[in-house]
Short mmCIF file of C-alpha atoms and ligand atoms in Angstrom, two decimals:
data_model
loop_
_atom_site.label_atom_id
_atom_site.label_comp_id
_atom_site.label_asym_id
_atom_site.label_seq_id
_atom_site.Cartn_x
_atom_site.Cartn_y
_atom_site.Cartn_z
CA MET A 1 -31.87 41.45 29.19
CA VAL A 2 -28.40 40.05 28.84
CA LYS A 3 -29.55 36.47 29.21
CA PRO A 4 -31.94 36.23 26.22
CA LEU A 5 -29.34 37.96 24.07
CA LYS A 6 -26.79 35.39 25.15
CA ILE A 7 -29.21 32.56 24.37
CA LEU A 8 -29.96 34.14 21.02
CA LEU A 9 -26.27 34.39 20.24
CA LEU A 10 -25.60 30.82 21.37
CA SER A 11 -28.50 29.50 19.30
CA ALA A 12 -27.25 31.45 16.31
CA LEU A 13 -23.81 29.95 16.84
CA ALA A 14 -25.24 26.46 17.22
CA LEU A 15 -27.34 26.99 14.11
CA GLY A 16 -24.24 28.17 12.27
CA ALA A 17 -22.27 25.15 13.40
CA TRP A 18 -25.12 22.88 12.46
CA ALA A 19 -25.34 24.54 9.05
CA THR A 20 -21.61 23.99 8.47
CA ILE A 21 -21.85 20.38 9.54
CA SER A 22 -24.92 19.72 7.45
CA ALA A 23 -23.37 21.46 4.44
CA ARG A 24 -20.48 19.04 4.80
CA ALA A 25 -22.44 15.87 5.44
CA ALA A 26 -22.40 13.96 2.21
CA VAL A 27 -22.69 10.57 0.64
CA VAL A 28 -19.20 9.22 -0.02
CA GLY A 29 -18.62 6.30 -2.38
CA ILE A 30 -15.64 4.03 -1.73
CA SER A 31 -14.44 1.32 -4.08
CA LEU A 32 -11.71 -1.05 -2.92
CA PRO A 33 -10.11 -3.85 -4.97
CA ASN A 34 -10.00 -6.97 -2.85
CA ASP A 35 -11.72 -8.40 0.16
CA LEU A 36 -11.31 -12.13 0.56
CA LYS A 37 -8.86 -12.93 3.35
CA ASP A 38 -7.23 -9.62 2.54
CA TYR A 39 -6.35 -7.95 5.80
CA ARG A 40 -4.91 -4.85 4.10
CA TRP A 41 -8.07 -3.78 2.25
CA LEU A 42 -10.57 -5.02 4.83
CA GLN A 43 -8.79 -2.96 7.43
CA ASP A 44 -8.68 0.17 5.24
CA GLY A 45 -12.38 -0.16 4.36
CA ARG A 46 -13.45 -0.62 7.96
CA ILE A 47 -11.48 2.35 9.29
CA LEU A 48 -12.43 4.65 6.40
CA LYS A 49 -16.12 3.88 6.90
CA GLU A 50 -15.96 4.38 10.66
CA ASP A 51 -14.11 7.67 10.41
CA LEU A 52 -16.20 9.14 7.61
CA GLU A 53 -19.39 8.19 9.44
CA ALA A 54 -18.06 9.72 12.63
CA ALA A 55 -17.57 12.93 10.64
CA GLY A 56 -21.25 12.84 9.72
CA HIS A 57 -21.05 11.36 6.23
CA GLU A 58 -22.94 8.45 4.77
CA VAL A 59 -20.67 5.81 3.26
CA LEU A 60 -21.34 3.44 0.40
CA LEU A 61 -18.47 0.95 0.51
CA GLU A 62 -17.93 -1.59 -2.26
CA TYR A 63 -15.33 -4.35 -2.55
CA ALA A 64 -14.58 -5.67 -6.03
CA GLY A 65 -14.69 -9.31 -4.91
CA GLN A 66 -11.21 -10.66 -5.36
CA ASN A 67 -9.57 -8.15 -7.67
CA ASN A 68 -12.44 -8.39 -10.15
CA GLU A 69 -11.88 -5.55 -12.59
CA GLN A 70 -15.25 -5.77 -14.38
CA LEU A 71 -17.16 -5.97 -11.11
CA GLN A 72 -15.34 -2.87 -9.85
CA LEU A 73 -16.24 -0.89 -12.98
CA LYS A 74 -19.91 -1.86 -12.53
CA GLN A 75 -19.85 -0.91 -8.84
CA ILE A 76 -18.31 2.46 -9.63
CA ALA A 77 -20.82 3.13 -12.42
CA SER A 78 -23.60 2.51 -9.93
CA LEU A 79 -22.02 4.79 -7.29
CA ILE A 80 -21.83 7.51 -9.96
CA GLU A 81 -25.46 6.92 -10.85
CA ARG A 82 -26.38 7.43 -7.20
CA GLU A 83 -24.62 10.79 -7.44
CA VAL A 84 -22.31 10.39 -4.49
CA ALA A 85 -20.60 13.64 -3.52
CA VAL A 86 -17.06 12.22 -3.62
CA LEU A 87 -15.55 8.96 -4.82
CA LEU A 88 -12.53 7.26 -3.25
CA ILE A 89 -11.14 4.55 -5.48
CA ALA A 90 -8.31 2.03 -5.11
CA PRO A 91 -8.42 0.42 -8.56
CA VAL A 92 -7.89 -3.22 -9.49
CA ASN A 93 -6.52 -2.06 -12.82
CA CYS A 94 -4.97 1.40 -12.72
CA ASP A 95 -5.14 1.77 -16.50
CA SER A 96 -8.66 0.79 -17.46
CA MET A 97 -10.92 3.20 -15.61
CA GLY A 98 -10.93 6.20 -17.94
CA GLU A 99 -14.25 5.58 -19.66
CA THR A 100 -16.20 4.81 -16.49
CA LEU A 101 -14.75 7.83 -14.71
CA GLU A 102 -15.77 10.16 -17.58
CA GLN A 103 -19.32 9.84 -16.24
CA ALA A 104 -18.17 11.04 -12.83
CA LYS A 105 -16.50 14.00 -14.45
CA LEU A 106 -19.67 14.86 -16.39
CA LYS A 107 -21.62 14.80 -13.14
CA GLY A 108 -18.99 16.89 -11.35
CA ILE A 109 -18.11 14.15 -8.85
CA PRO A 110 -14.54 14.66 -7.54
CA ILE A 111 -12.44 11.51 -7.38
CA ILE A 112 -9.66 10.74 -4.92
CA ALA A 113 -7.35 7.96 -6.12
CA TYR A 114 -6.81 6.08 -2.88
CA ASP A 115 -3.45 4.33 -2.37
CA ARG A 116 -3.18 3.48 -6.12
CA LEU A 117 -2.98 6.14 -8.79
CA ILE A 118 -5.49 5.92 -11.66
CA ASN A 119 -3.91 6.54 -15.04
CA GLY A 120 -4.85 8.09 -18.37
CA THR A 121 -7.77 10.23 -17.25
CA ASP A 122 -8.27 13.82 -16.19
CA ALA A 123 -11.25 12.81 -14.04
CA ILE A 124 -8.96 12.38 -11.00
CA SER A 125 -8.87 15.35 -8.65
CA TYR A 126 -6.48 14.10 -5.95
CA TYR A 127 -4.19 11.26 -5.00
CA LEU A 128 -3.96 10.09 -1.39
CA SER A 129 -1.31 7.50 -0.65
CA PHE A 130 1.72 6.47 1.25
CA ASP A 131 4.55 7.42 -1.08
CA ASN A 132 5.21 4.12 -2.84
CA GLN A 133 8.23 5.27 -4.82
CA ARG A 134 9.76 6.30 -1.52
CA ILE A 135 8.96 2.90 0.01
CA GLY A 136 10.80 1.28 -2.92
CA VAL A 137 13.79 3.52 -2.17
CA MET A 138 13.59 2.43 1.51
CA GLN A 139 13.63 -1.24 0.51
CA GLY A 140 16.56 -0.64 -1.84
CA HIS A 141 18.53 1.28 0.80
CA TYR A 142 17.83 -1.39 3.38
CA LEU A 143 19.32 -4.07 1.11
CA GLU A 144 22.21 -1.81 0.13
CA ARG A 145 23.10 -1.33 3.80
CA GLN A 146 22.52 -4.87 5.01
CA LEU A 147 24.38 -6.43 2.10
CA GLY A 148 27.21 -3.95 2.51
CA LEU A 149 27.04 -3.12 -1.18
CA GLU A 150 28.90 0.13 -0.88
CA GLY A 151 32.53 -0.84 -0.98
CA ALA A 152 31.84 -4.57 -1.41
CA ILE A 153 34.63 -6.50 -3.07
CA GLU A 154 32.74 -9.64 -3.91
CA PRO A 155 29.28 -9.87 -5.49
CA ARG A 156 26.07 -10.44 -3.54
CA HIS A 157 23.26 -12.58 -4.91
CA LEU A 158 19.71 -11.32 -5.30
CA GLU A 159 16.37 -12.33 -6.82
CA ILE A 160 13.71 -9.74 -7.60
CA PHE A 161 9.93 -9.90 -7.23
CA SER A 162 7.45 -7.18 -8.28
CA GLY A 163 3.75 -6.50 -7.75
CA ASP A 164 0.81 -6.95 -10.10
CA GLY A 165 1.35 -5.58 -13.60
CA ASN A 166 -1.99 -3.72 -13.57
CA ASP A 167 -1.18 -1.85 -10.38
CA SER A 168 0.86 1.32 -10.84
CA ASN A 169 2.25 0.89 -7.33
CA ALA A 170 4.16 -2.14 -8.62
CA LYS A 171 6.06 0.20 -10.92
CA TYR A 172 6.63 2.91 -8.31
CA LEU A 173 7.97 0.38 -5.80
CA TYR A 174 10.17 -1.23 -8.45
CA ASP A 175 11.47 2.11 -9.76
CA GLY A 176 12.21 3.28 -6.22
CA ALA A 177 14.17 0.14 -5.31
CA MET A 178 15.97 0.10 -8.64
CA SER A 179 17.06 3.71 -8.25
CA VAL A 180 19.28 2.36 -5.45
CA LEU A 181 20.11 -1.14 -6.69
CA ALA A 182 20.52 -0.68 -10.47
CA PRO A 183 24.10 0.70 -10.26
CA TYR A 184 25.18 -2.43 -8.35
CA LEU A 185 23.50 -4.68 -10.93
CA LYS A 186 25.37 -2.76 -13.60
CA SER A 187 28.72 -2.98 -11.84
CA GLY A 188 28.25 -6.73 -11.21
CA MET A 189 28.35 -6.35 -7.42
CA LEU A 190 24.75 -7.59 -7.35
CA LYS A 191 24.06 -10.72 -9.34
CA VAL A 192 20.65 -12.12 -10.27
CA SER A 193 21.16 -15.73 -11.35
CA SER A 194 17.75 -16.04 -13.01
CA GLY A 195 18.57 -13.02 -15.18
CA GLU A 196 14.99 -11.89 -14.50
CA THR A 197 15.29 -8.27 -13.50
CA SER A 198 12.64 -6.31 -15.42
CA LEU A 199 9.29 -5.31 -13.98
CA ARG A 200 7.51 -7.52 -16.50
CA GLN A 201 9.66 -10.59 -15.82
CA THR A 202 9.29 -10.34 -12.07
CA ALA A 203 5.59 -9.33 -11.76
CA ILE A 204 3.37 -11.43 -9.49
CA LYS A 205 -0.28 -11.63 -10.55
CA ASP A 206 -2.59 -9.94 -8.02
CA TRP A 207 0.34 -9.81 -5.55
CA GLN A 208 -0.60 -13.36 -4.63
CA LEU A 209 1.28 -15.33 -2.01
CA GLU A 210 0.75 -18.60 -3.92
CA VAL A 211 2.05 -17.19 -7.21
CA ALA A 212 5.13 -15.80 -5.46
CA ASN A 213 5.63 -19.12 -3.70
CA THR A 214 5.55 -21.03 -7.00
CA ARG A 215 8.03 -18.65 -8.64
CA MET A 216 10.44 -18.80 -5.68
CA THR A 217 10.19 -22.60 -5.54
CA THR A 218 11.03 -22.74 -9.26
CA LEU A 219 13.98 -20.37 -8.83
CA ILE A 220 15.33 -22.45 -5.95
CA ALA A 221 15.10 -25.66 -7.99
CA LYS A 222 16.59 -24.08 -11.10
CA HIS A 223 19.54 -22.32 -9.48
CA GLY A 224 20.18 -24.70 -6.60
CA TYR A 225 19.80 -21.99 -3.95
CA SER A 226 20.55 -23.34 -0.49
CA SER A 227 22.62 -22.35 2.53
CA HIS A 228 25.41 -24.71 1.47
CA ARG A 229 25.22 -24.70 -2.33
CA SER A 230 24.32 -21.84 -4.59
CA ARG A 231 24.35 -18.59 -2.67
CA LEU A 232 21.32 -16.31 -2.31
CA ASP A 233 21.76 -13.29 -0.05
CA ALA A 234 18.52 -11.41 -0.54
CA VAL A 235 15.12 -11.27 -2.20
CA LEU A 236 13.65 -7.90 -3.08
CA SER A 237 9.93 -8.35 -2.43
CA PRO A 238 7.63 -5.33 -2.87
CA ASN A 239 5.05 -6.31 -0.25
CA ASP A 240 4.22 -8.76 2.52
CA SER A 241 1.92 -11.16 0.67
CA ILE A 242 4.70 -11.79 -1.85
CA ALA A 243 7.29 -11.94 0.95
CA GLN A 244 5.22 -14.61 2.71
CA GLY A 245 5.18 -16.75 -0.44
CA VAL A 246 8.94 -16.29 -0.87
CA ILE A 247 9.73 -17.11 2.77
CA LYS A 248 7.52 -20.22 2.66
CA ALA A 249 9.55 -21.48 -0.32
CA LEU A 250 12.88 -20.66 1.39
CA LEU A 251 11.85 -22.52 4.55
CA ALA A 252 10.73 -25.51 2.49
CA ALA A 253 14.20 -25.48 0.90
CA GLY A 254 15.81 -25.83 4.32
CA TYR A 255 16.73 -22.26 5.24
CA ASN A 256 16.16 -21.23 8.85
CA GLN A 257 16.34 -18.13 11.10
CA ARG A 258 20.12 -18.16 11.02
CA ASN A 259 20.74 -18.34 7.29
CA ILE A 260 17.60 -17.15 5.52
CA PRO A 261 18.27 -14.53 2.82
CA LEU A 262 17.08 -10.99 3.58
CA VAL A 263 13.49 -10.62 2.38
CA THR A 264 11.88 -7.17 2.17
CA GLY A 265 8.17 -6.35 2.37
CA LEU A 266 5.48 -3.77 2.89
CA ASP A 267 2.19 -3.49 4.87
CA CYS A 268 3.10 -5.15 8.17
CA LEU A 269 0.40 -7.77 7.75
CA PRO A 270 -0.05 -9.59 11.09
CA LYS A 271 1.51 -12.81 9.76
CA SER A 272 4.48 -10.79 8.48
CA VAL A 273 4.87 -9.07 11.83
CA LYS A 274 5.20 -12.58 13.23
CA LEU A 275 7.81 -13.44 10.59
CA LEU A 276 9.67 -10.21 11.42
CA SER A 277 9.72 -11.00 15.13
CA GLU A 278 10.93 -14.52 14.39
CA GLY A 279 13.75 -13.08 12.29
CA LEU A 280 12.47 -14.73 9.11
CA GLN A 281 11.44 -11.57 7.26
CA ALA A 282 14.03 -8.80 7.28
CA MET A 283 11.97 -5.63 6.84
CA SER A 284 8.55 -4.26 6.08
CA ALA A 285 6.99 -0.80 5.94
CA PHE A 286 3.97 0.06 8.04
CA LYS A 287 1.26 2.06 6.31
CA ASP A 288 -0.97 3.11 9.19
CA SER A 289 -4.53 2.87 7.84
CA LYS A 290 -5.69 5.19 10.62
CA VAL A 291 -3.41 7.98 9.44
CA MET A 292 -4.59 7.50 5.87
CA ALA A 293 -8.27 7.51 6.91
CA LYS A 294 -7.74 10.72 8.87
CA GLU A 295 -6.36 12.37 5.74
CA ALA A 296 -9.23 11.00 3.67
CA VAL A 297 -11.75 12.55 6.08
CA LYS A 298 -9.93 15.90 5.91
CA MET A 299 -10.00 15.82 2.12
CA VAL A 300 -13.67 14.83 1.93
CA ASN A 301 -14.62 17.53 4.46
CA ALA A 302 -12.77 20.17 2.49
CA ILE A 303 -14.29 19.08 -0.82
CA THR A 304 -17.85 18.88 0.47
CA SER A 305 -17.68 22.22 2.21
CA GLY A 306 -16.14 23.96 -0.77
CA GLN A 307 -12.81 24.61 0.92
CA GLU A 308 -9.36 24.18 -0.47
CA VAL A 309 -7.92 20.68 -0.04
CA ASP A 310 -4.68 20.63 1.88
CA ILE A 311 -2.17 18.80 -0.31
CA ASN A 312 1.55 18.34 0.21
CA ASP A 313 2.73 17.43 -3.27
CA LEU A 314 1.90 18.97 -6.60
CA ASP A 315 3.76 17.10 -9.24
CA SER A 316 5.59 13.94 -8.14
CA TYR A 317 2.85 11.66 -9.44
CA HIS A 318 1.75 12.02 -13.08
CA ASN A 319 -1.07 9.85 -14.39
CA GLY A 320 -0.53 10.37 -18.09
CA ALA A 321 -3.12 13.16 -18.26
CA GLY A 322 -1.10 15.47 -16.01
CA PRO A 323 0.37 15.79 -12.53
CA ILE A 324 -2.08 14.87 -9.76
CA PRO A 325 -2.17 17.00 -6.59
CA ALA A 326 -1.41 14.60 -3.79
CA VAL A 327 -1.28 13.97 -0.10
CA LEU A 328 1.72 11.67 0.27
CA LEU A 329 2.36 10.00 3.60
CA THR A 330 5.55 8.45 4.95
CA PRO A 331 5.38 4.91 6.34
CA LEU A 332 7.30 3.58 9.31
CA MET A 333 10.27 1.44 8.45
CA VAL A 334 10.11 -1.81 10.43
CA THR A 335 12.96 -4.30 10.59
CA ARG A 336 13.42 -7.55 12.45
CA ASP A 337 15.61 -5.59 14.88
CA ASN A 338 13.14 -2.81 15.70
CA VAL A 339 9.78 -4.59 15.34
CA ALA A 340 9.09 -4.83 19.07
CA HIS A 341 9.85 -1.19 19.70
CA THR A 342 8.09 0.10 16.57
CA LEU A 343 4.94 -2.00 16.52
CA PHE A 344 4.41 -3.64 19.92
CA ASP A 345 5.57 -0.95 22.33
CA LYS A 346 3.63 1.70 20.44
CA GLY A 347 0.44 -0.37 20.63
CA TYR A 348 -0.09 -1.00 16.91
CA PHE A 349 -0.15 -4.75 17.52
CA ASN A 350 -0.47 -6.93 20.59
CA GLU A 351 2.65 -9.07 20.93
CA GLN A 352 0.78 -12.05 22.36
CA ASP A 353 -1.86 -11.99 19.58
CA ILE A 354 0.93 -12.01 17.00
CA LYS A 355 2.72 -14.87 18.75
CA ASN A 356 -0.52 -16.87 18.79
CA LEU A 357 -0.99 -16.62 15.03
CA PRO A 358 -0.69 -19.99 13.25
C1 BGC B 1 -0.59 -1.47 -2.14
C2 BGC B 1 0.14 -2.38 -1.21
C3 BGC B 1 -0.53 -3.75 -1.21
C4 BGC B 1 -0.74 -4.25 -2.62
C5 BGC B 1 -1.55 -5.53 -2.66
C6 BGC B 1 -0.65 -2.08 -3.51
O1 BGC B 1 -1.26 -1.24 -4.39
O2 BGC B 1 0.05 -0.21 -2.19
O3 BGC B 1 0.14 -1.83 0.08
O4 BGC B 1 0.26 -4.65 -0.54
O5 BGC B 1 -1.40 -3.28 -3.38
O6 BGC B 1 -2.81 -5.35 -2.14
#
């Protein structure tokens, strides 16, 4: 008698579990800004898709070509039309999505702003990102320490680069770094020969390596930066693609491992990990896409099963329509001194593969 009861109970449990899983299984729409040659977004898309599918969801993943704003709006409109259960969006333009996202709101589709905040709309339910303002602070502190700004008696020389003007992360990174560096600019202990210090003056379209390279090459020619002429101690670069363009220009101007100015970055792109291990890039921050995808799955599961979403920040990030409840993650700080220990020894990258990169 006990046995059938046990079977009955087990089947009921299995049925219950199945019901919970099937209640959660949903179609998730993902819209990412850039694909071509772009390691960062290709990697995020691949891992997100794998993890969401492993959790039983169906994934519709769209890439907006190469930062094509209009294409992204069309793709999102079509995901909304297909009535996906949740939308994850990393926008090309953080300020131009309001109208398209109104439709999602009308249909009751929750939206998670992924990595980049979406501004000027109350259609956003959550923000999931590594804390970009905090990364800017990290970059600023790194330069402050390495340049010995505290207590310095003679000025240090800096040039500043920022991200794309349509990406709110450009502003968060800039504001974070400036919260540390601005007092030194004011006191004259940090000098920027170009005089270009505002976000607008230093923005690099689409965060492009080539655009950064052209600007750095121009700055070098204009101000005579070189190891034996006009002094340049550091370049504040918000991410790795821009850092790569800057470093390429510095190497072309004759700098080498021993005298290259400190260049900051973000993302730990494979090529930048190589530059870090060669001592050519000074620091980067590692945003582990796997950690972010894990959080995304948790959020989607909670939303689709009607549970409360576990957030860790209520009001640090405002999008113009109000504060957005957020899951903010902390990246690993990687420098040319700790790259082996932080990225190779822990298995994030294979040292030989990195060495073999062109
Ligand atoms: C991301 C960075 C990335 C940049 C360019 C920013 O919004 O936060 O990690 O390097 O976009 O793709």
